[in-house]
Structure formats: C-alpha cells, structure tokens
Amino acid sequence: MGLASDYPVIVVTGGSRGIGAATARLAAVQGYNVILSYAESESAALAVVAEIEAAGRHAFAVQADCADPKQITGLFEQVDQRFGRIDVLVNNAGVLFQQSRLENVGFERMQRTFAVNTLGPMLCSQQAVKRMAYCHGGQGGSIVNVSSIAAKLGSPNEYVDYAASKGALETFTTGFAKEVAREGIRVNCVRPGHIYTEMHASGGEPDRVDRLKDSIPMGRGGQAEEVARAILWLASSEASFVTGAFLDTTGGK
Ligand code: NAP
C-alpha cells in the first residue's frame, strides 16, 4: 500500500553512508519523503531511515546494486509502490578501489568502476525519465549526478579509472540535460572535492583528506553536509532555470 501524499519524493542512490546519507537526511528536513538505495550496508541504511522517520517524513531503504539493471528496475518499482511519485533523483552511489598506477589495474576493476559510477546513473536516469517526462505522462522533475573534481584533475597515481568514469558521467550529464530539457526535467551535476567520508578507506588511505587539505585553497577538507546542500539546491525550484550545470564543491581546488 503506497503512501500517497503532497510531499515531494527524492531517490538517493548510495544513501546509507557519506554524502548520500547526508543528502537523504537534509532532504527530509527540507520536506521530502525519501527512498535510499544501498549495496551492502543494511544497518547503516536502516539507521538513516530511522532518523528520517523520527523527523516526521517517510523513508525506505532498498538494497539495489546500481550496476545491475534488474535491481535498478526493482528499486523504481519500490518507488512506485511506496510513494507513487518521484520528483528528484540523486545519482550519488560511487566506488573507487585501491590507489594504483594504471598498469596495475585489472579489467574487472575497470568494468566495475564504470558499471557503478557511469552506467548506474544512466540506468537510474532511464527509469526516472519514464516517470518524470511530460511525454510519458509525468510532471517533470530534477536529476543531480554526483561526479568528482577527479574528472578534471585525473587522479594520477591513485585511480585514473575512477576519474575517467566520472568524466564520462559529466558528458552524460551534458547530453542528457539537453535531451530532456523540454520534458520538464533538469539535469545537473555536483563535483565534490576532498570530503571526509569512508570512501577514502576504499582507496587504502582513510586519512587522505587530511594529507591533501593544505592543497585546498580554503585549507580544509569538506563535510558531506556541505555537498548535500549543493545537491539539494540544484534539485530545488530555486534552481529552476539551471540545467546542464556543474557545481564544484571543493573549497576552491
Ligand atoms: P562512501 O562514503 O563510500 O559511500 C558510498 C555510498 O554508495 C554508500 O552508501 C554505498 O552503499 C553506496 N554504493 C556503493 N556502491 C554501490 C552500488 N553498486 N549500488 C548501490 N550503492 C552503492 O562515498 P562518498 O564519499 O559518500 O561518495 C558519494 C559520491 O560522491 C560518490 O559518487 C563519490 O564518487 C563522490 N565523491 C566523493 C568524494 C569524497 O571525497 N568523499 C569526492 C568526490 C566525489 P553501501 O553502504 O551499501 O556500501
């Protein structure tokens, strides 16, 4: 049984931790009902859901690997069943792997990096456009892709595969924004810089932000909530004439 209501609905992929969890929490404060996906961290996802429910909004967590088309279809079926509407999609889920030079990066890792970081957002956007676009009977909507300043810097000696997957996500943002601009859908992108989350542990350096913070013009790393605010501004009607745009949240890097 769905929860039809007047509140807008936001879908945040990778909402169990880091930037996605901060976005889900702040979205609830701003009045959204929330569907968040996760890959493995069920207890963390359920904790975010509990916080949102305690704040008076509805939230659901769905395990859905955003590199798997069937699981993505299942995620959006849950959106239909739970809420019957979708106003905002945040393509936030992303992965990176052990810091390495390219010659030591295997093909499977390259495939996984592109599947999660590039194809996942494209698959989710396909599902969203079928529900949002005027030509499909929708009311319009907003999509925000979470790229990385790595798309510009290239991440040499760390993860050029990750940087390249984000570069492709940015090109997708540009083309898709134009493709659906007359269908009531805005598509934008944030580029976080060095943000304090658990992602850096996946690269083998949990304290990476502290190592690099002196290279940031503002002299500090960013917090997930600072990225969340940028995401939710782009998603909101405050940004009603903004599409195909890129917003760096990097402290000036
Ligand atoms: P994080 O703390 O590692 O969290 C990643 C989130 O994505 C988790 O919720 C994780 O779910 C989810 N996820 C990973 N693979 C998934 C998959 N295949 N399907 C569904 N969900 C998946 O990372 P973060 O730092 O918040 O990063 C969020 C986004 O910001 C990413 O796109 C990242 O590339 C980008 N970004 C981060 C930084 C930074 O400095 N942190 C900088 C630039 C860009 P589980 O909890 O289940 O694993």
PDB file of C-alpha atoms in Angstrom, residues 47-233:
ATOM      1  CA  ALA A  47      19.727   3.984  10.709  1.00  0.00           C
ATOM      2  CA  VAL A  48      19.291   6.779   8.148  1.00  0.00           C
ATOM      3  CA  VAL A  49      15.686   5.669   7.602  1.00  0.00           C
ATOM      4  CA  ALA A  50      15.047   5.751  11.353  1.00  0.00           C
ATOM      5  CA  GLU A  51      16.417   9.292  11.620  1.00  0.00           C
ATOM      6  CA  ILE A  52      14.183  10.466   8.800  1.00  0.00           C
ATOM      7  CA  GLU A  53      11.105   8.812  10.284  1.00  0.00           C
ATOM      8  CA  ALA A  54      11.917  10.408  13.633  1.00  0.00           C
ATOM      9  CA  ALA A  55      11.996  13.768  11.843  1.00  0.00           C
ATOM     10  CA  GLY A  56       8.451  13.153  10.617  1.00  0.00           C
ATOM     11  CA  ARG A  57       8.987  12.137   6.991  1.00  0.00           C
ATOM     12  CA  HIS A  58       8.636   8.716   5.384  1.00  0.00           C
ATOM     13  CA  ALA A  59      11.689   6.809   4.210  1.00  0.00           C
ATOM     14  CA  PHE A  60      12.524   3.378   2.818  1.00  0.00           C
ATOM     15  CA  ALA A  61      15.842   1.682   2.198  1.00  0.00           C
ATOM     16  CA  VAL A  62      16.168  -0.672  -0.770  1.00  0.00           C
ATOM     17  CA  GLN A  63      19.133  -2.934  -1.421  1.00  0.00           C
ATOM     18  CA  ALA A  64      19.896  -2.375  -5.092  1.00  0.00           C
ATOM     19  CA  ASP A  65      23.262  -2.625  -6.805  1.00  0.00           C
ATOM     20  CA  CYS A  66      23.133   0.289  -9.190  1.00  0.00           C
ATOM     21  CA  ALA A  67      25.300  -1.609 -11.655  1.00  0.00           C
ATOM     22  CA  ASP A  68      22.568  -4.246 -12.074  1.00  0.00           C
ATOM     23  CA  PRO A  69      19.690  -3.299 -14.414  1.00  0.00           C
ATOM     24  CA  LYS A  70      17.265  -5.749 -12.759  1.00  0.00           C
ATOM     25  CA  GLN A  71      17.960  -4.373  -9.296  1.00  0.00           C
ATOM     26  CA  ILE A  72      17.526  -0.827 -10.588  1.00  0.00           C
ATOM     27  CA  THR A  73      14.168  -1.778 -12.065  1.00  0.00           C
ATOM     28  CA  GLY A  74      13.268  -3.239  -8.659  1.00  0.00           C
ATOM     29  CA  LEU A  75      14.322  -0.029  -6.901  1.00  0.00           C
ATOM     30  CA  PHE A  76      11.997   2.081  -9.027  1.00  0.00           C
ATOM     31  CA  GLU A  77       9.152  -0.427  -8.629  1.00  0.00           C
ATOM     32  CA  GLN A  78       9.550   0.170  -4.897  1.00  0.00           C
ATOM     33  CA  VAL A  79       9.305   3.914  -5.519  1.00  0.00           C
ATOM     34  CA  ASP A  80       6.034   3.336  -7.400  1.00  0.00           C
ATOM     35  CA  GLN A  81       4.622   1.050  -4.726  1.00  0.00           C
ATOM     36  CA  ARG A  82       5.683   3.098  -1.711  1.00  0.00           C
ATOM     37  CA  PHE A  83       5.010   6.629  -2.931  1.00  0.00           C
ATOM     38  CA  GLY A  84       3.580   6.582  -6.468  1.00  0.00           C
ATOM     39  CA  ARG A  85       5.697   9.578  -7.489  1.00  0.00           C
ATOM     40  CA  ILE A  86       9.282  10.710  -7.949  1.00  0.00           C
ATOM     41  CA  ASP A  87      10.363  14.333  -8.034  1.00  0.00           C
ATOM     42  CA  VAL A  88      14.150  14.131  -7.643  1.00  0.00           C
ATOM     43  CA  LEU A  89      16.792  11.512  -8.431  1.00  0.00           C
ATOM     44  CA  VAL A  90      20.276  11.898  -6.947  1.00  0.00           C
ATOM     45  CA  ASN A  91      22.778   9.613  -8.659  1.00  0.00           C
ATOM     46  CA  ASN A  92      25.217   9.529  -5.766  1.00  0.00           C
ATOM     47  CA  ALA A  93      26.390   5.898  -5.415  1.00  0.00           C
ATOM     48  CA  GLY A  94      30.006   5.533  -6.421  1.00  0.00           C
ATOM     49  CA  VAL A  95      33.052   3.341  -5.889  1.00  0.00           C
ATOM     50  CA  LEU A  96      36.781   3.555  -6.103  1.00  0.00           C
ATOM     51  CA  PHE A  97      39.426   0.946  -5.391  1.00  0.00           C
ATOM     52  CA  GLN A  98      42.992   0.686  -4.063  1.00  0.00           C
ATOM     53  CA  GLN A  99      45.270   3.525  -5.117  1.00  0.00           C
ATOM     54  CA  SER A 100      47.347   2.270  -8.020  1.00  0.00           C
ATOM     55  CA  ARG A 101      49.030   3.218 -11.261  1.00  0.00           C
ATOM     56  CA  LEU A 102      47.099   2.233 -14.371  1.00  0.00           C
ATOM     57  CA  GLU A 103      49.416  -0.609 -15.357  1.00  0.00           C
ATOM     58  CA  ASN A 104      48.376  -2.481 -12.218  1.00  0.00           C
ATOM     59  CA  VAL A 105      44.637  -2.023 -12.657  1.00  0.00           C
ATOM     60  CA  GLY A 106      42.789  -5.160 -13.783  1.00  0.00           C
ATOM     61  CA  PHE A 107      39.997  -5.327 -16.348  1.00  0.00           C
ATOM     62  CA  GLU A 108      37.386  -6.494 -13.819  1.00  0.00           C
ATOM     63  CA  ARG A 109      38.063  -3.467 -11.646  1.00  0.00           C
ATOM     64  CA  MET A 110      37.781  -1.148 -14.641  1.00  0.00           C
ATOM     65  CA  GLN A 111      34.462  -2.746 -15.575  1.00  0.00           C
ATOM     66  CA  ARG A 112      33.117  -2.470 -12.021  1.00  0.00           C
ATOM     67  CA  THR A 113      34.199   1.168 -11.701  1.00  0.00           C
ATOM     68  CA  PHE A 114      32.430   2.171 -14.899  1.00  0.00           C
ATOM     69  CA  ALA A 115      29.410  -0.032 -14.181  1.00  0.00           C
ATOM     70  CA  VAL A 116      28.726   1.624 -10.811  1.00  0.00           C
ATOM     71  CA  ASN A 117      29.886   5.192 -11.470  1.00  0.00           C
ATOM     72  CA  THR A 118      28.771   5.710 -15.074  1.00  0.00           C
ATOM     73  CA  LEU A 119      26.287   3.051 -16.198  1.00  0.00           C
ATOM     74  CA  GLY A 120      24.454   3.059 -12.846  1.00  0.00           C
ATOM     75  CA  PRO A 121      23.453   6.728 -13.145  1.00  0.00           C
ATOM     76  CA  MET A 122      22.424   6.140 -16.772  1.00  0.00           C
ATOM     77  CA  LEU A 123      20.255   3.162 -15.787  1.00  0.00           C
ATOM     78  CA  CYS A 124      18.642   5.090 -12.926  1.00  0.00           C
ATOM     79  CA  SER A 125      18.071   8.092 -15.189  1.00  0.00           C
ATOM     80  CA  GLN A 126      16.307   5.836 -17.718  1.00  0.00           C
ATOM     81  CA  GLN A 127      13.906   4.743 -15.009  1.00  0.00           C
ATOM     82  CA  ALA A 128      13.413   8.306 -13.775  1.00  0.00           C
ATOM     83  CA  VAL A 129      12.718   9.795 -17.213  1.00  0.00           C
ATOM     84  CA  LYS A 130       9.998   7.216 -17.823  1.00  0.00           C
ATOM     85  CA  ARG A 131       8.232   8.543 -14.733  1.00  0.00           C
ATOM     86  CA  MET A 132       9.079  12.254 -14.909  1.00  0.00           C
ATOM     87  CA  ALA A 133       8.906  13.232 -18.604  1.00  0.00           C
ATOM     88  CA  TYR A 134       5.852  15.023 -19.951  1.00  0.00           C
ATOM     89  CA  CYS A 135       5.892  12.669 -22.966  1.00  0.00           C
ATOM     90  CA  HIS A 136       5.435   9.736 -20.585  1.00  0.00           C
ATOM     91  CA  GLY A 137       2.621  11.450 -18.666  1.00  0.00           C
ATOM     92  CA  GLY A 138       4.919  12.701 -15.894  1.00  0.00           C
ATOM     93  CA  GLN A 139       5.038  16.059 -14.103  1.00  0.00           C
ATOM     94  CA  GLY A 140       8.720  16.796 -14.712  1.00  0.00           C
ATOM     95  CA  GLY A 141      11.481  16.515 -12.161  1.00  0.00           C
ATOM     96  CA  SER A 142      15.123  17.017 -11.397  1.00  0.00           C
ATOM     97  CA  ILE A 143      18.196  14.793 -11.550  1.00  0.00           C
ATOM     98  CA  VAL A 144      21.512  15.527  -9.853  1.00  0.00           C
ATOM     99  CA  ASN A 145      24.593  13.485 -10.716  1.00  0.00           C
ATOM    100  CA  VAL A 146      27.444  13.306  -8.229  1.00  0.00           C
ATOM    101  CA  SER A 147      30.715  13.468 -10.137  1.00  0.00           C
ATOM    102  CA  SER A 148      34.089  14.395  -8.651  1.00  0.00           C
ATOM    103  CA  ILE A 149      36.744  17.011  -9.122  1.00  0.00           C
ATOM    104  CA  ALA A 150      38.750  13.934 -10.181  1.00  0.00           C
ATOM    105  CA  ALA A 151      37.020  14.280 -13.555  1.00  0.00           C
ATOM    106  CA  LYS A 152      39.062  17.452 -14.060  1.00  0.00           C
ATOM    107  CA  LEU A 153      42.235  16.527 -12.161  1.00  0.00           C
ATOM    108  CA  GLY A 154      42.510  12.944 -13.499  1.00  0.00           C
ATOM    109  CA  SER A 155      43.701  11.287 -10.225  1.00  0.00           C
ATOM    110  CA  PRO A 156      47.164  10.270 -11.488  1.00  0.00           C
ATOM    111  CA  ASN A 157      48.872   7.512  -9.448  1.00  0.00           C
ATOM    112  CA  GLU A 158      45.667   6.958  -7.489  1.00  0.00           C
ATOM    113  CA  TYR A 159      42.752   5.920  -9.688  1.00  0.00           C
ATOM    114  CA  VAL A 160      42.616   7.226 -13.234  1.00  0.00           C
ATOM    115  CA  ASP A 161      39.886   4.639 -13.908  1.00  0.00           C
ATOM    116  CA  TYR A 162      37.689   6.328 -11.287  1.00  0.00           C
ATOM    117  CA  ALA A 163      38.444   9.784 -12.696  1.00  0.00           C
ATOM    118  CA  ALA A 164      37.626   8.617 -16.228  1.00  0.00           C
ATOM    119  CA  SER A 165      34.321   7.102 -15.083  1.00  0.00           C
ATOM    120  CA  LYS A 166      33.364  10.479 -13.614  1.00  0.00           C
ATOM    121  CA  GLY A 167      34.425  12.256 -16.799  1.00  0.00           C
ATOM    122  CA  ALA A 168      32.022  10.038 -18.717  1.00  0.00           C
ATOM    123  CA  LEU A 169      29.304  10.800 -16.157  1.00  0.00           C
ATOM    124  CA  GLU A 170      29.822  14.508 -16.838  1.00  0.00           C
ATOM    125  CA  THR A 171      29.491  14.064 -20.609  1.00  0.00           C
ATOM    126  CA  PHE A 172      26.317  12.078 -19.960  1.00  0.00           C
ATOM    127  CA  THR A 173      25.043  14.958 -17.814  1.00  0.00           C
ATOM    128  CA  THR A 174      25.603  17.458 -20.628  1.00  0.00           C
ATOM    129  CA  GLY A 175      23.857  15.398 -23.286  1.00  0.00           C
ATOM    130  CA  PHE A 176      21.003  14.117 -21.167  1.00  0.00           C
ATOM    131  CA  ALA A 177      20.247  17.596 -19.807  1.00  0.00           C
ATOM    132  CA  LYS A 178      19.676  18.817 -23.368  1.00  0.00           C
ATOM    133  CA  GLU A 179      17.752  15.683 -24.333  1.00  0.00           C
ATOM    134  CA  VAL A 180      15.112  16.095 -21.625  1.00  0.00           C
ATOM    135  CA  ALA A 181      15.104  19.887 -21.159  1.00  0.00           C
ATOM    136  CA  ARG A 182      11.700  20.243 -22.856  1.00  0.00           C
ATOM    137  CA  GLU A 183      10.303  17.312 -20.909  1.00  0.00           C
ATOM    138  CA  GLY A 184      10.251  19.242 -17.631  1.00  0.00           C
ATOM    139  CA  ILE A 185      13.423  17.578 -16.361  1.00  0.00           C
ATOM    140  CA  ARG A 186      16.535  19.446 -15.244  1.00  0.00           C
ATOM    141  CA  VAL A 187      19.801  17.500 -15.066  1.00  0.00           C
ATOM    142  CA  ASN A 188      22.743  18.924 -13.162  1.00  0.00           C
ATOM    143  CA  CYS A 189      25.952  17.775 -11.538  1.00  0.00           C
ATOM    144  CA  VAL A 190      27.991  18.471  -8.425  1.00  0.00           C
ATOM    145  CA  ARG A 191      31.726  17.950  -8.313  1.00  0.00           C
ATOM    146  CA  PRO A 192      32.844  17.300  -4.728  1.00  0.00           C
ATOM    147  CA  GLY A 193      36.492  17.818  -3.884  1.00  0.00           C
ATOM    148  CA  HIS A 194      38.102  16.172  -0.870  1.00  0.00           C
ATOM    149  CA  ILE A 195      35.284  15.297   1.522  1.00  0.00           C
ATOM    150  CA  TYR A 196      35.523  13.491   4.868  1.00  0.00           C
ATOM    151  CA  THR A 197      33.789  10.145   4.206  1.00  0.00           C
ATOM    152  CA  GLU A 198      34.666   6.470   4.381  1.00  0.00           C
ATOM    153  CA  MET A 199      35.288   6.366   0.617  1.00  0.00           C
ATOM    154  CA  HIS A 200      38.988   7.137   1.057  1.00  0.00           C
ATOM    155  CA  ALA A 201      39.422   3.933   3.081  1.00  0.00           C
ATOM    156  CA  SER A 202      38.350   2.046  -0.058  1.00  0.00           C
ATOM    157  CA  GLY A 203      41.373   3.546  -1.775  1.00  0.00           C
ATOM    158  CA  GLY A 204      43.590   2.344   1.071  1.00  0.00           C
ATOM    159  CA  GLU A 205      44.102   5.757   2.696  1.00  0.00           C
ATOM    160  CA  PRO A 206      41.438   6.622   5.286  1.00  0.00           C
ATOM    161  CA  ASP A 207      43.209   9.894   6.195  1.00  0.00           C
ATOM    162  CA  ARG A 208      43.655  11.059   2.595  1.00  0.00           C
ATOM    163  CA  VAL A 209      41.685  14.285   3.103  1.00  0.00           C
ATOM    164  CA  ASP A 210      43.961  15.386   5.930  1.00  0.00           C
ATOM    165  CA  ARG A 211      47.038  14.624   3.821  1.00  0.00           C
ATOM    166  CA  LEU A 212      45.710  16.786   0.983  1.00  0.00           C
ATOM    167  CA  LYS A 213      43.978  19.581   2.850  1.00  0.00           C
ATOM    168  CA  ASP A 214      46.861  22.049   2.538  1.00  0.00           C
ATOM    169  CA  SER A 215      46.484  21.816  -1.254  1.00  0.00           C
ATOM    170  CA  ILE A 216      42.908  23.083  -0.965  1.00  0.00           C
ATOM    171  CA  PRO A 217      42.656  26.902  -1.248  1.00  0.00           C
ATOM    172  CA  MET A 218      40.307  27.053   1.759  1.00  0.00           C
ATOM    173  CA  GLY A 219      42.813  24.976   3.738  1.00  0.00           C
ATOM    174  CA  ARG A 220      40.403  22.291   4.885  1.00  0.00           C
ATOM    175  CA  GLY A 221      38.504  19.262   3.671  1.00  0.00           C
ATOM    176  CA  GLY A 222      34.748  19.399   3.126  1.00  0.00           C
ATOM    177  CA  GLN A 223      31.913  17.820   5.071  1.00  0.00           C
ATOM    178  CA  ALA A 224      29.280  15.608   3.461  1.00  0.00           C
ATOM    179  CA  GLU A 225      26.582  18.075   4.541  1.00  0.00           C
ATOM    180  CA  GLU A 226      28.246  20.842   2.516  1.00  0.00           C
ATOM    181  CA  VAL A 227      27.904  18.730  -0.621  1.00  0.00           C
ATOM    182  CA  ALA A 228      24.350  17.757   0.315  1.00  0.00           C
ATOM    183  CA  ARG A 229      23.329  21.418   0.418  1.00  0.00           C
ATOM    184  CA  ALA A 230      24.652  21.953  -3.121  1.00  0.00           C
ATOM    185  CA  ILE A 231      22.877  18.831  -4.381  1.00  0.00           C
ATOM    186  CA  LEU A 232      19.565  19.874  -2.864  1.00  0.00           C
ATOM    187  CA  TRP A 233      19.849  23.424  -4.173  1.00  0.00           C
TER     188      TRP A 233
END
